[in-house]
Coordinates of C-alpha atoms in Angstrom, one line a residue:
X250 CA -31.3 -3.9 5.3
X251 CA -28.1 -4.0 3.0
X252 CA -25.0 -6.0 3.1
X253 CA -23.7 -2.9 2.1
X254 CA -22.1 -1.2 5.0
X255 CA -20.9 -4.8 6.2
X256 CA -18.8 -5.5 2.4
X257 CA -17.2 -2.1 2.5
X258 CA -16.1 -2.6 6.4
X259 CA -14.7 -5.9 5.5
X260 CA -12.8 -5.2 2.0
X261 CA -11.2 -2.3 4.4
X262 CA -10.3 -5.0 7.4
X263 CA -8.6 -6.6 4.6
X264 CA -6.6 -4.1 3.2
X265 CA -6.0 -2.6 6.6
X266 CA -4.6 -6.6 7.7
X267 CA -2.3 -6.5 4.3
X268 CA -1.2 -2.7 5.3
X269 CA -0.2 -4.0 8.9
X270 CA 1.1 -7.4 7.7
X271 CA 3.9 -4.7 5.3
X272 CA 4.5 -2.8 8.7
X273 CA 5.4 -6.4 10.4
X274 CA 8.0 -7.3 7.8
X275 CA 9.1 -3.2 7.6
X276 CA 10.2 -3.7 11.3
X277 CA 11.7 -7.6 10.6
X278 CA 13.7 -6.5 7.0
X279 CA 12.6 -9.5 5.7
X280 CA 12.0 -8.6 2.3
X281 CA 10.5 -11.6 0.3
X282 CA 7.9 -11.2 2.8
X283 CA 7.1 -7.6 2.6
X284 CA 6.2 -7.9 -1.3
X285 CA 3.8 -10.8 -1.0
X286 CA 2.5 -8.4 1.7
X287 CA 2.4 -5.6 -1.1
X288 CA 1.0 -7.6 -3.8
X289 CA -2.1 -8.4 -1.3
X290 CA -2.3 -5.1 -0.3
X291 CA -2.5 -3.8 -3.6
X292 CA -5.2 -6.3 -4.7
X293 CA -6.8 -6.1 -1.7
X294 CA -7.5 -2.0 -2.6
X295 CA -7.9 -3.1 -6.6
X296 CA -11.2 -5.4 -4.7
X297 CA -12.3 -3.1 -2.1
X298 CA -11.9 -0.7 -5.7
X299 CA -13.5 -2.8 -8.1
X300 CA -16.6 -3.2 -4.9
X301 CA -16.9 0.1 -4.2
X302 CA -17.9 1.0 -7.8
X303 CA -20.0 -1.7 -8.3
X304 CA -22.2 -1.3 -5.6
X305 CA -22.6 2.4 -6.4
X306 CA -23.8 1.7 -10.0
X307 CA -21.0 2.9 -12.4
X308 CA -18.7 0.7 -14.5
X309 CA -15.3 -0.9 -13.4
X310 CA -12.8 2.1 -13.6
X311 CA -9.4 2.2 -13.7
X312 CA -7.9 2.0 -10.2
X313 CA -5.5 4.6 -9.8
X314 CA -8.5 7.4 -10.8
X315 CA -9.5 6.8 -7.8
X316 CA -8.6 8.4 -4.8
X317 CA -7.2 5.8 -1.9
X318 CA -7.4 6.1 1.3
X319 CA -5.5 8.4 3.6
X320 CA -4.2 5.7 5.9
X321 CA -3.8 3.5 2.1
X322 CA -2.0 6.5 0.6
X323 CA 0.6 6.8 4.4
X324 CA 1.6 2.7 4.1
X325 CA 2.4 3.1 0.7
X326 CA 4.6 6.1 1.0
X327 CA 6.1 5.1 4.1
X328 CA 7.0 2.0 2.1
X329 CA 9.0 4.2 -0.4
X330 CA 11.4 5.8 2.4
X331 CA 11.9 2.3 4.1
X332 CA 12.9 1.0 0.3
X333 CA 15.1 4.5 -0.3
X334 CA 17.1 4.1 3.2
X335 CA 17.7 0.8 2.9
X336 CA 18.5 1.1 -0.8
X337 CA 21.4 4.0 0.1
X338 CA 22.7 1.1 3.1
X339 CA 22.1 -1.5 0.4
X340 CA 25.9 -2.6 0.1
X341 CA 25.7 -3.6 3.8
X342 CA 23.4 -6.6 3.1
X343 CA 24.3 -9.9 2.0
X344 CA 23.9 -10.6 -2.0
X345 CA 20.4 -12.4 -0.9
X346 CA 18.8 -9.5 0.6
X347 CA 20.1 -7.4 -1.6
X348 CA 18.5 -8.9 -4.7
X349 CA 15.1 -9.7 -2.7
X350 CA 15.9 -5.8 -2.2
X351 CA 16.3 -4.8 -5.9
X352 CA 13.0 -6.8 -6.8
X353 CA 10.7 -5.4 -4.3
X354 CA 11.3 -1.7 -4.9
X355 CA 11.2 -2.5 -9.0
X356 CA 7.9 -3.7 -7.8
X357 CA 6.9 -1.0 -5.8
X358 CA 8.0 1.4 -8.3
X359 CA 5.9 -0.6 -11.2
X360 CA 2.8 -1.1 -8.7
X361 CA 2.5 2.5 -7.5
X362 CA 2.8 3.8 -10.8
X363 CA -0.2 1.2 -12.2
X364 CA -1.9 1.7 -8.6
X365 CA -2.0 5.3 -7.2
X366 CA -2.5 8.7 -8.9
X367 CA 0.7 10.2 -8.4
X368 CA -0.7 13.5 -7.0
X369 CA -1.9 11.9 -4.0
X370 CA 1.7 10.1 -3.1
X371 CA 2.9 13.7 -3.6
X372 CA 0.4 14.9 -1.3
X373 CA 1.3 13.1 1.0
X374 CA 4.9 13.8 0.8
X375 CA 4.6 17.5 0.6
X376 CA 2.6 18.0 3.4
X377 CA 3.0 14.7 6.1
X378 CA 1.2 16.9 8.6
X379 CA -2.2 15.9 7.5
X380 CA -1.3 12.5 7.2
X381 CA 0.5 12.4 10.6
X382 CA -3.0 11.3 12.9
X383 CA -3.5 8.5 10.4
X384 CA -3.2 5.7 11.7
X385 CA -2.6 2.7 9.5
X386 CA -3.0 -0.7 12.2
X387 CA -5.9 -2.1 13.5
X388 CA -7.7 -1.6 16.0

């Protein structure tokens, strides 16, 4: 018996937990905690991708060349949309909250450019019906 399914399940569970944390922070508009949860999500995806390529016997590949799971793509696109919505209403925020939003926005732009294939993010934006029934929460 191998540990492969257990390891993959563990990595995906960690990823879903991080996404759930991101979603909770989006509900409370806690930009600092949201940035931390986003960074944890990226680290979890990088670990899961490296683990997956190592288990398949391949060399460790660039994470951007791998297709991310649909639930992760949906969560990242939802986060980008959330940030754009909040950025449009930035004048109503306190100075500290606006600074945290600007920092988060920069982190998400850079992180997404380095981590996810642009085609995959664009596909989610152009065809949201393909991602409509995907749950990004645990359970």
